[in-house]
Short mmCIF file of C-alpha atoms and ligand atoms in Angstrom, two decimals:
data_model
loop_
_atom_site.label_atom_id
_atom_site.label_comp_id
_atom_site.label_asym_id
_atom_site.label_seq_id
_atom_site.Cartn_x
_atom_site.Cartn_y
_atom_site.Cartn_z
CA MET A 1 -54.86 33.62 67.58
CA LYS A 2 -55.95 30.21 65.81
CA LYS A 3 -56.19 29.74 62.30
CA ILE A 4 -58.95 27.95 60.37
CA LEU A 5 -59.34 27.09 56.47
CA THR A 6 -61.62 26.12 54.42
CA GLY A 7 -61.46 25.44 50.28
CA LEU A 8 -64.33 25.39 47.57
CA LYS A 9 -64.33 23.08 44.55
CA PRO A 10 -64.92 25.20 41.29
CA THR A 11 -67.39 22.48 39.71
CA GLY A 12 -70.85 22.54 39.02
CA GLU A 13 -72.48 26.04 40.32
CA LEU A 14 -72.57 26.71 43.70
CA THR A 15 -75.64 25.79 45.95
CA LEU A 16 -77.70 26.75 49.15
CA GLY A 17 -75.83 23.65 50.53
CA ASN A 18 -72.48 24.99 50.12
CA TYR A 19 -73.57 28.72 51.25
CA ILE A 20 -74.91 26.79 54.36
CA GLY A 21 -72.71 24.16 54.88
CA ALA A 22 -69.14 26.50 54.34
CA ILE A 23 -69.58 29.85 53.46
CA LYS A 24 -71.95 30.82 55.92
CA GLN A 25 -69.92 29.30 58.85
CA MET A 26 -66.92 30.72 57.82
CA GLN A 27 -68.66 34.21 57.87
CA LYS A 28 -69.11 33.59 61.73
CA LEU A 29 -65.97 32.53 62.05
CA GLN A 30 -64.00 34.97 60.66
CA ASP A 31 -64.22 37.59 63.45
CA GLN A 32 -62.60 34.28 66.06
CA TYR A 33 -60.31 33.53 63.96
CA GLU A 34 -57.13 34.06 61.60
CA SER A 35 -59.23 33.22 58.40
CA TYR A 36 -57.93 31.45 55.07
CA LEU A 37 -60.25 30.70 52.13
CA PHE A 38 -59.62 29.43 48.63
CA VAL A 39 -60.93 28.64 45.41
CA ALA A 40 -59.82 24.91 44.83
CA ASP A 41 -59.20 25.14 41.11
CA LEU A 42 -56.70 22.07 41.13
CA HIS A 43 -59.20 19.86 42.94
CA ALA A 44 -61.54 20.35 40.05
CA LEU A 45 -59.22 19.01 37.57
CA THR A 46 -60.21 15.20 38.84
CA VAL A 47 -62.60 14.82 36.28
CA PRO A 48 -62.41 16.47 33.06
CA GLN A 49 -63.38 20.46 32.88
CA ASP A 50 -64.04 22.81 29.89
CA PRO A 51 -61.26 25.16 30.45
CA ASN A 52 -63.65 27.96 29.53
CA GLU A 53 -66.54 27.67 31.46
CA LEU A 54 -64.00 26.71 34.50
CA ARG A 55 -62.46 29.98 34.00
CA ARG A 56 -66.02 31.54 34.31
CA ARG A 57 -66.21 29.76 37.36
CA ILE A 58 -63.21 30.38 39.46
CA LYS A 59 -64.55 34.12 38.60
CA ASP A 60 -67.79 33.08 39.89
CA PHE A 61 -67.23 31.28 42.62
CA LEU A 62 -64.78 33.90 44.25
CA ALA A 63 -67.37 37.25 43.32
CA LEU A 64 -69.88 34.42 45.25
CA TYR A 65 -67.87 33.91 48.40
CA ILE A 66 -67.22 38.12 48.77
CA ALA A 67 -71.05 38.55 48.10
CA CYS A 68 -72.10 36.42 50.74
CA GLY A 69 -70.58 38.08 53.37
CA ILE A 70 -66.84 36.73 53.19
CA ASP A 71 -65.22 40.07 54.46
CA PRO A 72 -61.86 40.41 52.21
CA LYS A 73 -60.28 42.19 55.19
CA LYS A 74 -60.83 39.57 57.49
CA ASN A 75 -60.22 36.80 55.46
CA MET A 76 -56.87 35.58 53.07
CA ILE A 77 -58.57 35.17 49.75
CA TYR A 78 -56.52 33.03 47.13
CA LEU A 79 -56.54 30.72 43.99
CA GLN A 80 -54.82 27.23 44.79
CA SER A 81 -53.47 27.03 41.65
CA GLU A 82 -51.62 30.38 41.77
CA ASN A 83 -49.65 28.56 44.63
CA GLU A 84 -47.24 26.16 42.98
CA TYR A 85 -45.30 25.32 46.44
CA ILE A 86 -48.76 23.45 47.38
CA PRO A 87 -48.82 20.60 44.71
CA ALA A 88 -44.88 20.13 45.50
CA ILE A 89 -46.00 19.50 49.66
CA SER A 90 -48.26 17.73 48.59
CA TRP A 91 -45.87 15.36 46.67
CA LEU A 92 -43.84 15.02 49.70
CA LEU A 93 -47.02 14.34 51.77
CA GLU A 94 -48.13 11.62 48.98
CA CYS A 95 -44.82 9.68 49.85
CA SER A 96 -46.13 9.51 53.57
CA THR A 97 -49.61 7.94 52.79
CA TYR A 98 -50.27 4.59 52.26
CA TYR A 99 -52.46 3.60 49.00
CA GLY A 100 -54.67 1.99 51.09
CA GLU A 101 -55.26 4.71 53.30
CA ALA A 102 -56.50 6.91 50.27
CA SER A 103 -58.03 4.33 48.09
CA ARG A 104 -60.39 3.95 51.40
CA MET A 105 -62.03 7.33 51.14
CA ILE A 106 -65.41 6.91 50.50
CA GLN A 107 -65.54 9.79 48.02
CA PHE A 108 -63.04 7.96 45.86
CA LYS A 109 -64.97 4.73 46.10
CA GLU A 110 -68.02 6.28 45.15
CA LYS A 111 -66.90 8.63 42.53
CA SER A 112 -64.57 5.97 40.54
CA LYS A 113 -67.61 3.27 40.74
CA GLN A 114 -69.21 5.90 38.42
CA HIS A 115 -66.50 5.80 35.90
CA LYS A 116 -64.97 3.38 33.42
CA ASN A 117 -62.09 5.26 33.54
CA PHE A 118 -61.26 7.69 36.34
CA SER A 119 -57.73 9.69 36.72
CA VAL A 120 -54.87 8.85 39.19
CA GLY A 121 -55.88 12.38 40.84
CA LEU A 122 -59.14 11.18 41.81
CA LEU A 123 -57.19 8.76 44.52
CA THR A 124 -54.64 11.49 45.39
CA TYR A 125 -57.39 14.37 45.72
CA PRO A 126 -57.37 14.12 49.38
CA VAL A 127 -53.46 14.42 50.03
CA LEU A 128 -53.82 18.19 48.00
CA MET A 129 -56.38 18.54 50.57
CA ALA A 130 -53.97 17.95 53.09
CA ALA A 131 -51.34 19.83 51.64
CA ASP A 132 -54.02 22.81 51.58
CA ILE A 133 -54.19 22.35 55.01
CA LEU A 134 -51.32 21.91 56.32
CA TYR A 135 -48.82 23.91 54.68
CA ALA A 136 -50.54 26.91 56.79
CA ASP A 137 -50.40 25.61 60.37
CA ILE A 138 -54.22 25.08 60.45
CA ASP A 139 -56.21 24.87 63.80
CA PHE A 140 -59.61 24.11 62.81
CA VAL A 141 -61.34 23.05 59.07
CA PRO A 142 -64.82 24.33 58.88
CA VAL A 143 -66.42 21.78 56.11
CA GLY A 144 -69.72 19.58 55.61
CA ILE A 145 -69.86 16.35 57.16
CA ASP A 146 -68.84 14.89 53.46
CA GLN A 147 -65.38 16.27 53.89
CA LYS A 148 -64.65 14.97 57.70
CA GLN A 149 -62.94 11.53 56.66
CA HIS A 150 -60.40 14.18 54.09
CA VAL A 151 -59.35 16.06 56.87
CA GLU A 152 -58.89 13.21 59.24
CA LEU A 153 -57.15 11.68 56.56
CA ALA A 154 -54.67 15.02 56.50
CA ARG A 155 -54.54 14.80 60.70
CA ASP A 156 -53.40 11.20 60.05
CA ILE A 157 -50.92 12.40 57.75
CA ALA A 158 -49.30 15.34 59.53
CA ILE A 159 -49.09 12.49 62.78
CA ARG A 160 -46.86 10.32 60.61
CA PHE A 161 -45.11 12.97 59.05
CA ASN A 162 -44.06 14.36 62.60
CA LYS A 163 -43.42 11.61 64.15
CA VAL A 164 -41.22 10.66 61.14
CA TYR A 165 -38.87 13.87 60.67
CA GLY A 166 -39.62 15.32 63.97
CA ASP A 167 -42.68 18.34 64.69
CA THR A 168 -43.45 20.10 61.61
CA PHE A 169 -47.34 20.18 61.30
CA VAL A 170 -50.26 21.77 63.27
CA ILE A 171 -52.88 18.62 63.68
CA PRO A 172 -55.76 20.37 62.54
CA GLU A 173 -59.20 19.53 63.76
CA PRO A 174 -62.68 19.13 61.15
CA LEU A 175 -65.06 22.38 62.29
CA ILE A 176 -68.89 20.62 61.36
CA SER A 177 -71.74 22.97 62.27
CA GLU A 178 -74.29 21.71 63.98
CA VAL A 179 -77.39 23.09 61.93
CA GLY A 180 -76.99 23.06 58.05
CA ILE A 181 -74.40 20.10 58.69
CA LYS A 182 -75.69 18.34 55.52
CA ILE A 183 -78.35 20.50 53.57
CA LYS A 184 -80.13 17.34 51.35
CA ASP A 185 -81.98 17.28 47.72
CA LEU A 186 -85.03 19.15 47.48
CA LYS A 187 -86.31 16.12 45.61
CA ASP A 188 -84.52 13.72 47.19
CA PRO A 189 -83.56 14.23 50.69
CA SER A 190 -81.88 11.18 50.65
CA LYS A 191 -78.60 12.25 49.03
CA LYS A 192 -77.04 15.68 49.80
CA MET A 193 -77.39 18.84 47.73
CA SER A 194 -74.89 18.94 45.29
CA LYS A 195 -73.39 21.34 42.62
CA SER A 196 -72.96 18.53 39.92
CA GLU A 197 -76.62 17.13 40.39
CA GLU A 198 -77.96 16.72 36.86
CA ASN A 199 -81.60 16.94 37.72
CA PRO A 200 -81.94 21.06 39.30
CA ASN A 201 -85.34 20.97 40.42
CA GLY A 202 -83.84 19.72 43.63
CA VAL A 203 -81.23 22.42 43.88
CA ILE A 204 -81.05 26.14 44.46
CA ALA A 205 -78.15 27.61 43.28
CA LEU A 206 -77.02 31.00 44.25
CA LEU A 207 -77.95 32.31 41.46
CA ASP A 208 -81.28 31.07 40.90
CA ASP A 209 -83.70 33.75 40.47
CA GLU A 210 -86.67 34.26 42.93
CA LYS A 211 -89.20 32.75 40.51
CA SER A 212 -87.25 29.45 40.46
CA ILE A 213 -85.86 29.25 43.77
CA ARG A 214 -89.80 29.75 44.99
CA LYS A 215 -90.74 27.29 42.55
CA LYS A 216 -88.12 24.45 43.71
CA ILE A 217 -89.49 25.26 47.28
CA MET A 218 -92.59 24.44 46.93
CA GLY A 219 -92.04 21.26 45.10
CA ALA A 220 -89.87 20.21 47.76
CA THR A 221 -90.75 16.15 48.53
CA THR A 222 -92.33 16.04 51.68
CA ASP A 223 -94.43 13.20 53.17
CA SER A 224 -98.09 12.62 54.19
CA GLU A 225 -98.73 14.05 57.58
CA MET A 226 -99.18 17.30 57.97
CA ASN A 227 -96.52 17.63 61.06
CA VAL A 228 -93.98 19.75 60.61
CA HIS A 229 -91.70 17.97 63.27
CA PHE A 230 -87.86 17.31 63.29
CA ASP A 231 -86.94 13.47 62.21
CA GLU A 232 -84.74 12.74 59.54
CA VAL A 233 -85.12 9.03 59.43
CA ASN A 234 -89.16 9.09 58.87
CA LYS A 235 -89.56 12.68 57.78
CA PRO A 236 -86.48 13.54 55.90
CA GLY A 237 -88.04 16.26 53.26
CA ILE A 238 -89.24 17.88 56.25
CA SER A 239 -86.51 17.76 57.99
CA ASN A 240 -84.11 19.24 55.36
CA LEU A 241 -86.48 22.18 55.15
CA MET A 242 -86.90 22.97 58.68
CA ASN A 243 -82.53 22.41 58.46
CA ILE A 244 -82.52 25.18 56.19
CA TYR A 245 -84.95 27.34 57.78
CA SER A 246 -82.88 27.41 61.04
CA ALA A 247 -79.52 28.45 59.40
CA LEU A 248 -80.65 31.04 57.65
CA SER A 249 -83.41 32.12 60.16
CA ASN A 250 -80.80 31.47 63.38
CA LYS A 251 -83.94 29.79 64.85
CA THR A 252 -83.54 26.50 66.79
CA ILE A 253 -85.44 23.76 65.58
CA GLU A 254 -87.32 23.69 68.73
CA GLU A 255 -88.46 27.10 68.07
CA ILE A 256 -89.27 25.91 64.30
CA GLU A 257 -91.57 22.99 65.60
CA LYS A 258 -93.56 25.80 68.20
CA GLU A 259 -93.39 28.66 65.18
CA PHE A 260 -95.26 26.16 62.90
CA GLU A 261 -97.71 24.01 64.86
CA GLY A 262 -100.84 23.02 63.40
CA GLN A 263 -100.08 24.96 60.07
CA ASN A 264 -99.97 23.06 56.97
CA TYR A 265 -97.01 22.16 54.45
CA GLY A 266 -97.98 24.97 52.19
CA THR A 267 -97.56 27.95 54.76
CA PHE A 268 -94.09 26.36 56.18
CA LYS A 269 -92.93 26.18 52.96
CA LYS A 270 -93.85 29.54 51.39
CA LYS A 271 -92.05 30.97 54.31
CA ILE A 272 -88.95 29.25 53.45
CA ALA A 273 -89.28 30.30 50.01
CA ASP A 274 -89.33 34.07 51.86
CA ILE A 275 -86.26 33.62 53.71
CA VAL A 276 -84.22 31.79 51.02
CA VAL A 277 -85.18 34.81 48.50
CA GLU A 278 -84.58 37.09 51.40
CA THR A 279 -81.12 36.05 51.46
CA LEU A 280 -79.98 35.47 48.05
CA ILE A 281 -81.49 38.62 46.06
CA PRO A 282 -79.04 40.98 48.30
CA ILE A 283 -76.07 38.21 47.57
CA GLN A 284 -76.68 38.40 43.97
CA GLU A 285 -76.62 42.17 43.24
CA ARG A 286 -73.66 42.03 45.09
CA TYR A 287 -72.43 39.41 43.04
CA HIS A 288 -72.81 41.73 40.02
CA GLU A 289 -71.64 44.61 41.32
CA LEU A 290 -67.79 42.52 42.43
CA LEU A 291 -67.78 41.06 38.82
CA ASN A 292 -67.78 44.68 37.22
CA SER A 293 -65.33 46.01 38.81
CA ASP A 294 -61.13 45.07 39.46
CA GLU A 295 -62.13 44.58 43.56
CA LEU A 296 -61.35 40.90 43.06
CA ASP A 297 -58.06 41.04 41.61
CA LEU A 298 -56.86 43.52 44.07
CA ILE A 299 -58.33 41.10 47.03
CA LEU A 300 -56.54 38.03 44.76
CA ASP A 301 -53.03 39.56 44.48
CA GLU A 302 -52.83 40.45 48.48
CA GLY A 303 -53.87 36.80 49.36
CA ILE A 304 -52.03 34.88 46.85
CA THR A 305 -48.75 37.57 48.23
CA LYS A 306 -49.10 36.34 51.53
CA SER A 307 -50.29 32.25 50.86
CA LYS A 308 -46.67 31.95 48.73
CA GLU A 309 -44.82 33.20 51.50
CA ILE A 310 -46.32 31.03 54.06
CA ALA A 311 -46.06 27.60 51.83
CA LYS A 312 -42.68 28.16 50.63
CA ASN A 313 -41.17 28.13 54.19
CA LYS A 314 -42.98 25.18 54.76
CA TYR A 315 -41.92 23.41 51.53
CA ILE A 316 -38.13 24.61 52.44
CA GLU A 317 -38.64 23.33 56.31
CA MET A 318 -40.02 19.80 54.82
CA LYS A 319 -37.23 19.79 52.10
CA LYS A 320 -34.65 20.02 54.83
CA LYS A 321 -36.06 17.34 57.18
CA MET A 322 -36.85 14.47 54.27
CA GLY A 323 -33.10 14.90 53.06
CA LEU A 324 -33.89 17.38 50.01
CA GLU A 325 -30.97 19.49 49.81
CA ARG A 326 -27.66 20.01 48.56
P1 TYM B 401 -66.56 21.07 47.86
O1 TYM B 401 -66.39 21.94 46.68
O2 TYM B 401 -67.44 19.73 47.09
O3 TYM B 401 -67.87 21.65 48.62
C1 TYM B 401 -67.51 22.79 49.70
C2 TYM B 401 -67.53 22.48 51.22
O4 TYM B 401 -69.52 22.86 51.23
C3 TYM B 401 -69.69 21.63 51.56
N1 TYM B 401 -70.92 20.89 51.29
C4 TYM B 401 -71.83 21.04 52.12
N2 TYM B 401 -71.88 21.48 52.76
C5 TYM B 401 -73.61 21.30 53.85
N3 TYM B 401 -74.64 20.26 52.70
C6 TYM B 401 -74.46 20.31 51.44
N4 TYM B 401 -75.27 19.74 50.70
C7 TYM B 401 -72.71 20.43 51.13
N5 TYM B 401 -72.49 20.29 49.95
C8 TYM B 401 -71.09 20.71 49.83
C9 TYM B 401 -68.55 20.66 51.91
O5 TYM B 401 -68.39 19.64 52.87
C10 TYM B 401 -67.48 21.39 51.86
O6 TYM B 401 -66.97 21.92 53.25
N6 TYM B 401 -62.67 18.88 48.83
C11 TYM B 401 -63.29 19.65 48.94
C12 TYM B 401 -62.15 21.15 48.62
C13 TYM B 401 -61.27 21.43 49.50
C14 TYM B 401 -61.13 21.72 50.85
C15 TYM B 401 -59.72 21.78 51.32
C16 TYM B 401 -62.02 22.30 51.70
C17 TYM B 401 -59.71 21.18 48.55
N7 TYM B 401 -59.26 21.49 49.95
C18 TYM B 401 -59.18 22.18 52.21
C19 TYM B 401 -61.62 22.19 53.23
C20 TYM B 401 -60.03 22.23 53.04
C21 TYM B 401 -64.56 20.02 48.37
O7 TYM B 401 -64.54 19.20 47.09
O8 TYM B 401 -65.38 20.80 48.86
#
């Protein structure tokens, strides 16, 4: 069976963008692949974090994954920081990564511009991501388009390592779903709906209550036409809402255009608000149930035991090949 793996960084609050871009994809794929899913908590440290907030979010994220339909029986679920072999593997890979490659990453360029002082971790983080993927011989990595470049870097590093030290890693491929590729901010559809966005009106958090979900969708930026038609360049707001509706209803864009032919934006938005609420309310109920039981700890204990076993074997293999032995 082929293997897939994906991770989410516990920063900000989980949004509808993460649900559609990553979690929902994993949920569909969990029946066809051997699946690994982890909370990328080490990745959160690239920017300063409040320890108590981080601790709370790690639990929140896990409970939300599972509440969203990630089945612990079909997925190996774990916390990245509990597997100490992964940063060790990352170091070995860092020494096979060029500075030029790492500093060309779009996310690094953007994020480093935003701060006067930023950590070295912001630069090396894609290598840690490569370690996350490569240690487990993963075939496919379901991610949103913003992470595609990082998965490609993982491929390049793996190919280089294999060439120098002999066959060690499976070469992974990014898996980008066609719908929901990039869910945009509802207020400013030129940028992605982001967990770390400061203006919450454009972002639907998975734990938002019904009233604010409806308010945010009804207040989404559209255009001056009255035509539910998909055109990401000229009608980014409407196209974004169509992507959301398509991902949650499993209807195609063409079907949606037909469904709303001749209808005004108000009717269209109300329908989207309905489906978002119908999707999120049961998820929130299951989330609260999970946080109040010991189910999460049991799932994590099982996941980390398996993950460590796999990573340890890969680490030993790498060290040997690189000459790190007595
Ligand atoms: P992160 O935590 O920023 O995002 C998690 C996943 O959600 C996707 N995503 C989106 N997809 C569609 N629309 C959006 N608005 C949107 N926002 C986020 C992201 O593409 C991603 O798939 N470095 C990664 C975490 C990570 C990882 C890994 C992923 C660490 N190691 C190994 C895969 C494999 C990150 O920061 O994602």
